[in-house]
Coordinates of C-alpha atoms and ligand atoms in Angstrom, one line a residue:
X1 CA 27.9 21.8 -21.0
X2 CA 31.9 22.3 -19.2
X3 CA 33.2 21.0 -15.8
X4 CA 33.1 23.1 -12.7
X5 CA 35.6 23.8 -11.0
X6 CA 37.8 22.3 -8.8
X7 CA 36.8 24.5 -5.4
X8 CA 40.0 26.2 -3.3
X9 CA 40.2 25.2 -0.2
X10 CA 38.6 26.7 2.9
X11 CA 39.8 27.9 5.9
X12 CA 39.4 25.4 8.3
X13 CA 40.9 22.6 5.2
X14 CA 44.0 25.4 4.8
X15 CA 44.9 24.7 8.2
X16 CA 45.2 20.8 8.6
X17 CA 48.2 21.3 5.6
X18 CA 49.8 23.4 7.3
X19 CA 49.3 21.7 10.8
X20 CA 50.6 18.4 8.7
X21 CA 53.0 20.4 6.9
X22 CA 54.5 21.8 10.1
X23 CA 55.0 17.9 11.8
X24 CA 57.2 17.8 9.4
X25 CA 61.2 16.4 10.4
X26 CA 63.4 19.6 9.4
X27 CA 67.6 20.1 9.8
X28 CA 68.2 20.7 12.9
X29 CA 64.3 21.8 13.7
X30 CA 64.8 24.9 11.7
X31 CA 61.3 24.2 9.6
X32 CA 63.4 26.1 6.4
X33 CA 60.1 25.9 4.7
X34 CA 56.4 28.5 3.9
X35 CA 53.2 28.2 2.1
X36 CA 51.8 30.3 -0.5
X37 CA 47.9 28.9 -1.4
X38 CA 46.7 30.5 -4.7
X39 CA 43.5 28.8 -5.1
X40 CA 43.3 24.8 -6.3
X41 CA 47.6 26.1 -6.5
X42 CA 49.8 25.7 -3.1
X43 CA 53.4 26.6 -3.0
X44 CA 55.8 25.2 -1.4
X45 CA 58.9 27.6 -1.1
X46 CA 62.5 26.9 1.1
X47 CA 63.1 29.8 4.3
X48 CA 66.3 30.4 2.6
X49 CA 67.2 32.5 5.5
X50 CA 67.8 29.3 7.6
X51 CA 71.2 29.2 6.8
X52 CA 73.2 26.5 8.4
X53 CA 76.8 27.1 6.7
X54 CA 79.1 25.2 8.7
X55 CA 76.1 22.1 8.5
X56 CA 74.6 22.2 5.2
X57 CA 76.5 24.7 3.1
X58 CA 75.1 24.4 -0.1
X59 CA 71.4 23.9 1.1
X60 CA 70.8 20.6 0.4
X61 CA 69.0 19.0 3.9
X62 CA 67.3 22.1 3.7
X63 CA 65.9 20.7 0.2
X64 CA 65.0 17.3 0.9
X65 CA 63.5 18.3 5.0
X66 CA 60.9 20.7 2.0
X67 CA 60.8 17.6 0.3
X68 CA 59.6 16.4 3.8
X69 CA 57.6 18.7 4.2
X70 CA 55.9 17.9 0.5
X71 CA 55.4 14.8 1.7
X72 CA 53.1 15.6 4.2
X73 CA 51.4 18.4 2.2
X74 CA 49.9 16.0 -0.6
X75 CA 49.0 13.2 2.5
X76 CA 46.7 16.1 4.0
X77 CA 45.4 16.9 0.5
X78 CA 44.4 13.9 -0.4
X79 CA 43.4 13.3 3.6
X80 CA 41.1 16.1 2.2
X81 CA 39.7 13.3 0.0
X82 CA 41.1 15.6 -3.5
X83 CA 43.2 14.6 -5.6
X84 CA 46.5 16.3 -6.2
X85 CA 49.8 16.8 -8.3
X86 CA 53.5 18.0 -6.9
X87 CA 55.9 19.2 -8.9
X88 CA 59.1 20.3 -8.9
X89 CA 59.9 24.1 -9.5
X90 CA 63.8 25.8 -10.0
X91 CA 62.9 28.6 -8.9
X92 CA 65.1 30.3 -6.1
X93 CA 61.9 30.5 -3.4
X94 CA 59.3 28.5 -4.7
X95 CA 60.5 23.6 -4.4
X96 CA 56.9 23.4 -5.5
X97 CA 53.8 24.0 -6.2
X98 CA 50.8 21.1 -5.1
X99 CA 47.8 21.3 -7.8
X100 CA 45.0 20.3 -6.0
X101 CA 42.4 18.3 -8.5
X102 CA 39.2 17.0 -8.0
X103 CA 37.5 15.3 -5.0
X104 CA 38.8 11.7 -4.8
X105 CA 38.6 9.1 -2.0
X106 CA 42.2 8.6 0.3
X107 CA 43.4 5.2 -0.1
X108 CA 43.4 3.3 3.3
X109 CA 48.1 3.5 2.8
X110 CA 47.1 7.2 2.4
X111 CA 45.4 8.2 5.2
X112 CA 47.0 5.6 7.7
X113 CA 50.6 7.2 6.4
X114 CA 48.1 10.9 7.4
X115 CA 47.6 9.5 11.0
X116 CA 51.3 8.7 11.8
X117 CA 52.3 12.7 10.9
X118 CA 51.1 13.7 14.0
X119 CA 53.0 10.4 15.9
X120 CA 55.9 10.1 13.7
X121 CA 59.4 11.6 15.7
X122 CA 62.9 11.5 15.9
X123 CA 63.7 8.6 18.7
X124 CA 68.3 8.7 18.8
X125 CA 67.9 6.7 21.4
X126 CA 69.0 2.6 21.2
X127 CA 65.9 0.5 21.0
X128 CA 64.3 -2.3 22.5
X129 CA 65.5 -4.2 20.2
X130 CA 66.1 -4.2 16.5
X131 CA 64.8 -7.3 14.8
X132 CA 62.6 -6.7 12.6
X133 CA 60.7 -8.9 10.0
X134 CA 62.4 -9.1 6.8
X135 CA 58.5 -8.2 5.8
X136 CA 58.1 -4.8 7.7
X137 CA 62.0 -4.2 6.7
X138 CA 60.9 -4.6 2.5
X139 CA 57.8 -1.9 3.1
X140 CA 59.8 0.9 4.3
X141 CA 62.0 -0.2 1.2
X142 CA 58.7 0.2 -0.7
X143 CA 58.0 3.7 0.8
X144 CA 60.5 4.9 -0.7
X145 CA 62.0 4.1 -3.4
X146 CA 61.3 6.2 -6.7
X147 CA 61.9 6.7 -10.2
X148 CA 65.9 8.3 -9.5
X149 CA 65.5 7.6 -4.9
X150 CA 67.3 4.0 -4.2
X151 CA 66.1 2.4 -0.6
X152 CA 69.1 0.8 0.7
X153 CA 71.2 -1.8 3.5
X154 CA 74.1 -0.4 4.0
X155 CA 76.8 -3.8 3.4
X156 CA 80.4 -3.5 5.1
X157 CA 79.5 -2.5 8.4
X158 CA 82.9 -2.7 9.1
X159 CA 83.9 0.2 6.6
X160 CA 81.2 2.2 7.5
X161 CA 82.1 2.0 11.6
X162 CA 85.4 3.3 10.2
X163 CA 84.0 6.1 8.8
X164 CA 81.2 7.2 10.6
X165 CA 83.9 6.6 13.7
X166 CA 86.6 9.2 11.5
X167 CA 83.5 11.7 11.4
X168 CA 83.1 12.1 14.5
X169 CA 86.1 12.4 15.6
X170 CA 86.8 15.4 13.7
X171 CA 83.0 17.2 14.1
X172 CA 83.8 16.5 17.7
X173 CA 86.5 18.9 17.0
X174 CA 85.1 21.4 15.1
X175 CA 85.2 24.6 16.5
X176 CA 83.4 26.6 14.5
X177 CA 81.2 23.6 13.2
X178 CA 80.7 23.2 17.4
X179 CA 79.3 27.0 17.0
X180 CA 76.2 26.6 15.2
X181 CA 75.1 23.6 16.9
X182 CA 75.3 25.0 19.6
X183 CA 73.3 27.9 18.9
X184 CA 70.8 25.4 17.5
X185 CA 70.0 23.7 20.6
X186 CA 70.2 26.3 23.2
X187 CA 67.3 28.0 22.4
X188 CA 64.0 25.8 21.4
X189 CA 61.7 26.7 24.1
X190 CA 61.4 30.4 23.2
X191 CA 61.9 30.3 19.3
X192 CA 59.2 26.6 18.5
X193 CA 62.0 26.3 16.8
X194 CA 65.9 24.1 17.3
X195 CA 66.6 20.6 19.2
X196 CA 65.7 20.0 22.5
X197 CA 68.6 19.0 24.7
X198 CA 66.6 16.3 25.9
X199 CA 65.7 15.1 22.7
X200 CA 69.4 14.6 21.4
X201 CA 71.4 11.4 22.6
X202 CA 74.0 9.4 21.5
X203 CA 73.9 6.3 23.6
X204 CA 73.3 3.7 20.3
X205 CA 75.6 5.4 18.0
X206 CA 77.6 8.7 18.3
X207 CA 76.1 9.8 14.7
X208 CA 72.2 9.2 15.9
X209 CA 72.6 12.2 17.8
X210 CA 74.7 15.1 16.3
X211 CA 77.6 15.2 17.8
X212 CA 78.7 17.2 20.2
X213 CA 82.2 18.0 21.5
X214 CA 81.7 15.5 24.5
X215 CA 80.2 13.4 22.4
X216 CA 81.9 9.7 23.2
X217 CA 83.2 7.4 20.4
X218 CA 84.0 4.5 20.9
X219 CA 85.7 1.7 19.4
X220 CA 85.5 1.7 15.0
X221 CA 84.7 -2.9 16.9
X222 CA 83.1 -1.7 19.3
X223 CA 81.0 0.6 17.0
X224 CA 79.7 -1.7 14.5
X225 CA 78.5 -4.2 17.0
X226 CA 76.5 -1.4 17.9
X227 CA 75.2 -0.8 13.6
X228 CA 74.6 -4.3 13.2
X229 CA 72.3 -4.3 16.1
X230 CA 70.1 -1.5 14.8
X231 CA 68.7 -2.4 11.0
X232 CA 69.9 0.9 9.4
X233 CA 68.8 2.0 5.6
X234 CA 70.1 4.7 2.8
X235 CA 68.3 6.8 1.3
X236 CA 70.0 7.0 -2.4
X237 CA 69.7 9.3 -5.1
X238 CA 70.2 8.9 -9.4
X239 CA 72.2 12.3 -9.2
X240 CA 72.8 15.2 -6.9
X241 CA 70.5 18.5 -7.9
X242 CA 68.0 20.4 -6.1
X243 CA 65.5 18.3 -7.4
X244 CA 66.7 14.5 -6.7
X245 CA 67.3 16.3 -3.1
X246 CA 63.3 17.9 -2.4
X247 CA 62.7 14.0 -3.5
X248 CA 65.3 12.0 -1.4
X249 CA 63.5 14.5 1.7
X250 CA 59.9 12.8 0.2
X251 CA 61.1 9.0 0.6
X252 CA 63.2 10.0 3.5
X253 CA 59.6 11.0 5.1
X254 CA 57.4 7.9 3.1
X255 CA 59.8 5.6 4.6
X256 CA 59.6 7.8 8.4
X257 CA 55.8 8.1 8.1
X258 CA 55.7 4.5 7.0
X259 CA 57.7 3.0 10.1
X260 CA 55.9 5.1 12.3
X261 CA 53.0 3.4 11.3
X262 CA 54.3 0.0 11.9
X263 CA 54.2 1.5 15.6
X264 CA 58.2 1.1 15.0
X265 CA 61.0 4.1 15.5
X266 CA 63.4 6.6 13.9
X267 CA 65.5 9.6 13.3
X268 CA 67.7 10.7 10.6
X269 CA 71.8 10.6 10.3
X270 CA 72.4 13.7 7.2
X271 CA 75.6 15.2 9.3
X272 CA 78.0 12.5 8.5
X273 CA 77.1 13.2 5.4
X274 CA 78.4 17.0 4.5
X275 CA 82.4 16.1 4.9
X276 CA 84.4 16.6 2.4
X277 CA 84.8 13.1 0.2
X278 CA 82.6 11.3 3.0
X279 CA 79.8 10.9 0.5
X280 CA 82.5 8.8 -2.4
X281 CA 83.6 7.0 0.6
X282 CA 80.6 6.0 2.1
X283 CA 79.7 4.5 -1.7
X284 CA 83.2 2.9 -3.1
X285 CA 84.0 1.2 0.4
X286 CA 80.4 0.7 1.9
X287 CA 78.7 0.2 -1.9
X288 CA 75.6 1.8 -2.6
X289 CA 73.3 2.4 -5.1
X290 CA 73.4 5.7 -5.6
X291 CA 74.4 9.0 -4.2
X292 CA 73.6 8.9 -0.3
X293 CA 71.6 11.0 0.8
X294 CA 70.3 10.9 4.1
X295 CA 70.8 7.3 6.2
X296 CA 67.3 6.3 8.7
X297 CA 68.2 4.0 11.8
X298 CA 65.1 2.4 13.2
X299 CA 63.7 -0.5 15.2
X300 CA 61.2 -0.9 18.4
X301 CA 62.0 2.1 21.2
X302 CA 61.6 1.2 24.9
X303 CA 59.7 4.3 25.7
X304 CA 58.0 7.1 22.9
X305 CA 60.3 10.5 22.5
X306 CA 58.6 12.9 22.9
X307 CA 58.0 15.9 20.7
X308 CA 59.5 18.6 19.5
X309 CA 58.9 22.5 19.3
X310 CA 57.5 24.0 16.4
X311 CA 56.8 27.8 15.2
X312 CA 53.0 29.0 15.6
X313 CA 51.3 27.9 11.8
X314 CA 51.0 32.0 11.3
X315 CA 55.1 31.5 10.3
X316 CA 54.1 29.1 8.4
X317 CA 52.5 31.5 5.0
X318 CA 54.2 33.6 2.1
X319 CA 50.8 35.7 2.0
X320 CA 47.3 36.0 3.7
X321 CA 46.0 33.2 3.4
X322 CA 46.8 31.7 6.8
X323 CA 43.0 32.8 7.7
X324 CA 45.0 34.5 11.2
X325 CA 45.8 30.6 12.2
X326 CA 48.3 31.1 14.7
Ligands
FMN401 C1 67.4 16.9 6.2 C2 67.2 16.0 7.8 C3 68.5 16.5 7.8 C4 68.2 15.7 10.1 N1 70.0 16.0 10.1 C5 69.7 14.7 11.4 C6 70.6 14.5 11.9 O1 72.7 14.3 11.0 N2 71.1 13.6 12.6 C7 70.4 14.3 13.9 O2 69.7 13.8 14.8 N3 68.7 14.0 13.1 C8 68.8 14.9 12.3 N4 68.1 14.8 12.0 C9 66.3 15.0 12.7 C10 65.8 16.7 13.0 O3 67.1 16.8 13.9 C11 64.3 16.7 13.4 O4 63.8 16.1 12.5 C12 64.0 18.0 14.7 O5 64.5 17.9 15.5 C13 62.7 17.8 13.9 O6 62.1 17.0 15.3 P1 61.8 15.5 14.9 O7 62.0 15.0 13.7 O8 61.1 14.8 16.5 O9 60.2 16.1 14.7 C14 67.3 15.8 10.0 C15 66.4 16.1 9.9 C16 66.4 16.1 8.4 C17 65.1 15.7 7.9

């Protein structure tokens, strides 16, 4: 007698997946992903129409955002009590396919991280205090480490301050870049994407809140002191392939959810990493274990950040699998 094939998901279960994916972080809150549900397989697609020519000319952040969405998708499937397996796809649109397997109880860790999805948000302000116990820091590193992905605190904060200060001045004066950024920070309440004005802040670090034309740049010594008051982790990969961009985004989200579950808050910095030559200098001057893909800053928040908007759930689906979700 052959065992019955794993059951397809119900509309209610698809709704759980959609809400989890929708709450993932994404570059400029562009939500560059879609889902296509095919029985027990779910394709994660990138919306290539989301183009950030100045901020993300090679689509690296778009793929990392899809990686973050993939982490949420897998956590949601496991929390629904199903085994699953994700495979990277090197297609133009499809970036991963998740195969849903047989019933399997979710682990406590999966459940805890799933619960953190709705509470995670970008906290770009200064932290109430930055003393994070070493055991908690270590847990964040472990959450992100996987084959080909390495997570490390940057050494040489004076060098990092110099590089970030330089990047801030370049980005602040780049009119083309600033025009694109303005489009993603001006329209959010109408469309459900983009970064709301109130979510941006440069009180802690100029680069913590997306550098704009009026972002103040402290001198390098002040900046190094501010960096020292924060906790930083850099997500690095062995190489710089599409699969590694996806994996880096998935790792970043596991770190962020682990931090959230431990009452920490944080935000991501990729903006300066897109400047020509910046990552090479970061590797050689700050000492990193691979190609840097994202910087995660974290600490204990004084006040919680507000949730940012999202597109209607119905727009998340490439086919008719939404079951009328809005
Ligand atoms: C790949 C990636 C790159 C990002 N880069 C930056 C960045 O450079 N600066 C920043 O302030 N936020 C950055 N973010 C955070 C997004 O702006 C944020 O996730 C989005 O606005 C949604 O808000 P939320 O995180 O509060 O849900 C990035 C997020 C991702 C996934």
